[in-house]
Structures are given as structure tokens and as C-alpha cells.
Amino acid sequence: MTVETKEKSRDRQAWMGLLARAEARDLARLWEGFGPLPAHEVLRAPEIGGVMLRGRMGAVGDAFNMGEMSVTRCSVRLTDGADGHAYVQGRSRDKALQAALTDALMQGDAADEVRAKLLDPLAEIEGQRRASRAAKAAATKVDFFTMVRGED
């Protein structure tokens, strides 16, 4: 695998991860501002299913089943031949279709426009949510300390 291929793969993983984590309402709102859905063929209609989440204690212990999560997947092909795929959290068929279309558009000439109008705003929203969550967690932090009096 060449360096360029690895870089493209990392970029695609990043935007697909962002789309998968995004709230359906945020993606839908941004798509409204982006315009109508591009002409496409549905290769795999949005399907709802489940996946088993696995975890490890301390990130090094034996794997165990934590629970299940709903996911929706979709695959599309644009008229220019670009294929787009999406696996998103939750049960939103519209979000899966929009994410698959975004993936397909990011592989063509519209990538810069899609990044500016969809992906960058989604990344900003995600950053704000993380900062808000971190601030809430920091507000509950308790600092424990031991004070030693004198020496024995």
C-alpha cells in the first residue's frame, strides 16, 4: 500500500467516523442547506440491524460482551460511478442514506464543497459536544489529598 493510498484511507475513515457519530438531526439540517440529494442509485437500501459491542477491562483484559447497539447501513452509487457506504449508529434510514451519499461525494470533484458545507460543521458540532461533556465532568471532579501533620 502506497503512502498516498494510506493517507486517503485515513481521511475516509475520519469522515466516515464523523458521519457515524453525528446526530441525525444535525446531518439533516446541514443537508437542507447543501441542496437536494444528488442523482444516485441505491445499491443497498438502508437496513437496520444490530451489532454486539465488546470491551476489555483496563483495555488489556479478556474481551467480554458489553451489549448490543442498533446500526443502519446503506450503499449508493452516484451517476458518475462513485460508490458510497455508511454504517451509522441508531435507526435512522435518512441519516444512513445521507452519510452514504456524503461518502460518495467525498470521492469526487465535490469533495471540497462537501467538506466545507457538511463535514467541517459536523466536526465543529462534535467538538462543542465534547467540550460541553468535559466541562460537566470537570464540574463534578473532587480532588482528594492527604495532609501529613508533623513528622514521626
Coordinates of C-alpha atoms in Angstrom, one line a residue:
M1 CA 0.0 0.0 0.0
T2 CA 1.5 3.4 -1.0
V3 CA 1.7 6.4 1.3
E4 CA -1.0 8.2 -0.8
T5 CA -3.3 5.2 -0.5
K6 CA -2.8 5.1 3.3
E7 CA -3.5 8.8 3.6
K8 CA -6.7 8.5 1.5
S9 CA -7.8 5.6 3.6
R10 CA -7.2 7.5 6.9
D11 CA -9.1 10.5 5.5
R12 CA -12.0 8.3 4.5
Q13 CA -12.0 6.6 7.9
A14 CA -12.1 10.0 9.6
W15 CA -15.1 11.4 7.6
M16 CA -17.0 8.1 7.9
G17 CA -16.4 8.0 11.6
L18 CA -17.6 11.6 11.9
L19 CA -20.8 10.8 9.9
A20 CA -21.4 7.7 12.0
R21 CA -21.2 9.6 15.3
A22 CA -23.1 12.7 14.1
E23 CA -26.7 13.3 15.3
A24 CA -29.3 12.6 12.6
R25 CA -30.9 16.0 13.1
D26 CA -27.6 17.8 12.6
L27 CA -26.8 16.0 9.4
A28 CA -30.4 16.5 8.1
R29 CA -30.2 20.3 8.9
L30 CA -26.8 20.6 7.1
W31 CA -28.1 18.6 4.1
E32 CA -31.0 21.1 3.8
G33 CA -28.5 23.9 3.4
F34 CA -26.4 21.8 0.9
G35 CA -29.3 21.3 -1.5
P36 CA -31.2 18.4 -3.0
L37 CA -29.9 14.9 -2.9
P38 CA -27.6 14.1 -5.9
A39 CA -28.8 11.7 -8.5
H40 CA -28.0 8.2 -7.3
E41 CA -28.8 4.5 -7.5
V42 CA -29.4 2.7 -4.2
L43 CA -27.2 -0.4 -4.1
R44 CA -28.3 -1.4 -0.6
A45 CA -31.4 0.2 0.8
P46 CA -31.0 1.5 4.4
E47 CA -31.2 -1.6 6.6
I48 CA -31.5 -1.6 10.4
G49 CA -29.6 -4.2 12.4
G50 CA -27.6 -4.7 15.5
V51 CA -24.0 -5.2 16.5
M52 CA -22.5 -6.7 19.6
L53 CA -20.2 -4.3 21.5
R54 CA -17.2 -5.9 23.1
G55 CA -15.0 -4.4 25.7
R56 CA -11.9 -5.1 27.8
M57 CA -11.2 -4.2 31.4
G58 CA -8.4 -1.7 31.5
A59 CA -8.1 -2.1 27.7
V60 CA -5.9 -5.1 28.2
G61 CA -8.0 -7.8 29.9
D62 CA -10.0 -10.6 28.3
A63 CA -12.7 -9.4 25.9
F64 CA -16.4 -9.5 27.1
N65 CA -19.7 -8.7 25.5
M66 CA -20.9 -5.3 26.8
G67 CA -24.2 -5.2 25.0
E68 CA -25.9 -4.5 21.7
M69 CA -26.3 -1.4 19.6
S70 CA -28.6 -0.6 16.7
V71 CA -26.9 0.4 13.4
T72 CA -28.2 1.2 10.0
R73 CA -26.3 0.6 6.8
C74 CA -26.7 1.8 3.2
S75 CA -24.8 1.8 -0.1
V76 CA -25.3 4.1 -3.1
R77 CA -23.8 4.8 -6.5
L78 CA -23.7 8.3 -8.0
T79 CA -24.3 8.8 -11.7
D80 CA -20.5 9.4 -12.1
G81 CA -19.8 5.9 -10.8
A82 CA -18.6 6.8 -7.3
D83 CA -19.8 4.3 -4.6
G84 CA -20.7 5.5 -1.1
H85 CA -21.2 3.3 2.0
A86 CA -22.3 4.1 5.5
Y87 CA -22.8 2.3 8.9
V88 CA -24.4 4.7 11.3
Q89 CA -25.4 4.5 15.0
G90 CA -29.1 4.2 15.6
R91 CA -32.2 3.5 13.4
S92 CA -32.3 6.5 11.1
R93 CA -32.6 5.4 7.5
D94 CA -32.4 9.0 6.3
K95 CA -29.1 9.5 8.2
A96 CA -27.7 6.3 6.6
L97 CA -28.6 7.4 3.1
Q98 CA -27.2 10.9 3.7
A99 CA -24.0 9.5 5.1
A100 CA -23.6 7.1 2.2
L101 CA -24.2 10.0 -0.3
T102 CA -21.6 12.1 1.6
D103 CA -19.1 9.3 1.3
A104 CA -19.7 9.0 -2.4
L105 CA -19.5 12.8 -3.0
M106 CA -16.2 13.0 -1.0
Q107 CA -14.6 10.7 -3.6
G108 CA -15.3 13.1 -6.5
D109 CA -14.9 16.6 -7.6
A110 CA -17.4 17.9 -5.0
A111 CA -15.2 16.9 -2.1
D112 CA -14.1 20.4 -1.1
E113 CA -17.7 21.7 -1.1
V114 CA -18.9 18.7 0.9
R115 CA -16.1 19.2 3.4
A116 CA -16.9 22.9 3.8
K117 CA -20.7 22.6 4.0
L118 CA -21.1 19.3 5.8
L119 CA -18.1 17.8 7.4
D120 CA -16.4 20.8 8.9
P121 CA -19.7 22.0 10.5
L122 CA -20.3 18.4 11.8
A123 CA -16.7 18.4 13.3
E124 CA -17.4 21.7 15.0
I125 CA -20.6 20.4 16.5
E126 CA -18.9 17.3 17.7
G127 CA -16.1 19.4 19.2
Q128 CA -18.6 21.6 21.1
R129 CA -20.4 18.5 22.4
R130 CA -17.2 17.0 23.7
A131 CA -16.2 20.3 25.3
S132 CA -19.6 20.6 27.0
R133 CA -19.4 17.0 28.2
A134 CA -15.8 17.5 29.5
A135 CA -16.9 20.7 31.3
K136 CA -19.8 18.9 33.0
A137 CA -17.5 16.1 34.1
A138 CA -14.9 18.6 35.4
A139 CA -17.5 20.3 37.5
T140 CA -18.0 17.0 39.4
K141 CA -14.3 16.4 39.9
V142 CA -13.3 16.0 43.5
D143 CA -9.6 16.4 44.5
F144 CA -8.6 14.3 47.4
F145 CA -5.3 14.9 49.2
T146 CA -3.7 13.7 52.3
M147 CA -2.2 16.1 54.7
V148 CA 0.5 15.0 57.0
R149 CA 1.0 16.9 60.2
G150 CA 4.4 16.8 61.7
E151 CA 6.9 14.1 61.3
D152 CA 7.1 10.9 63.4

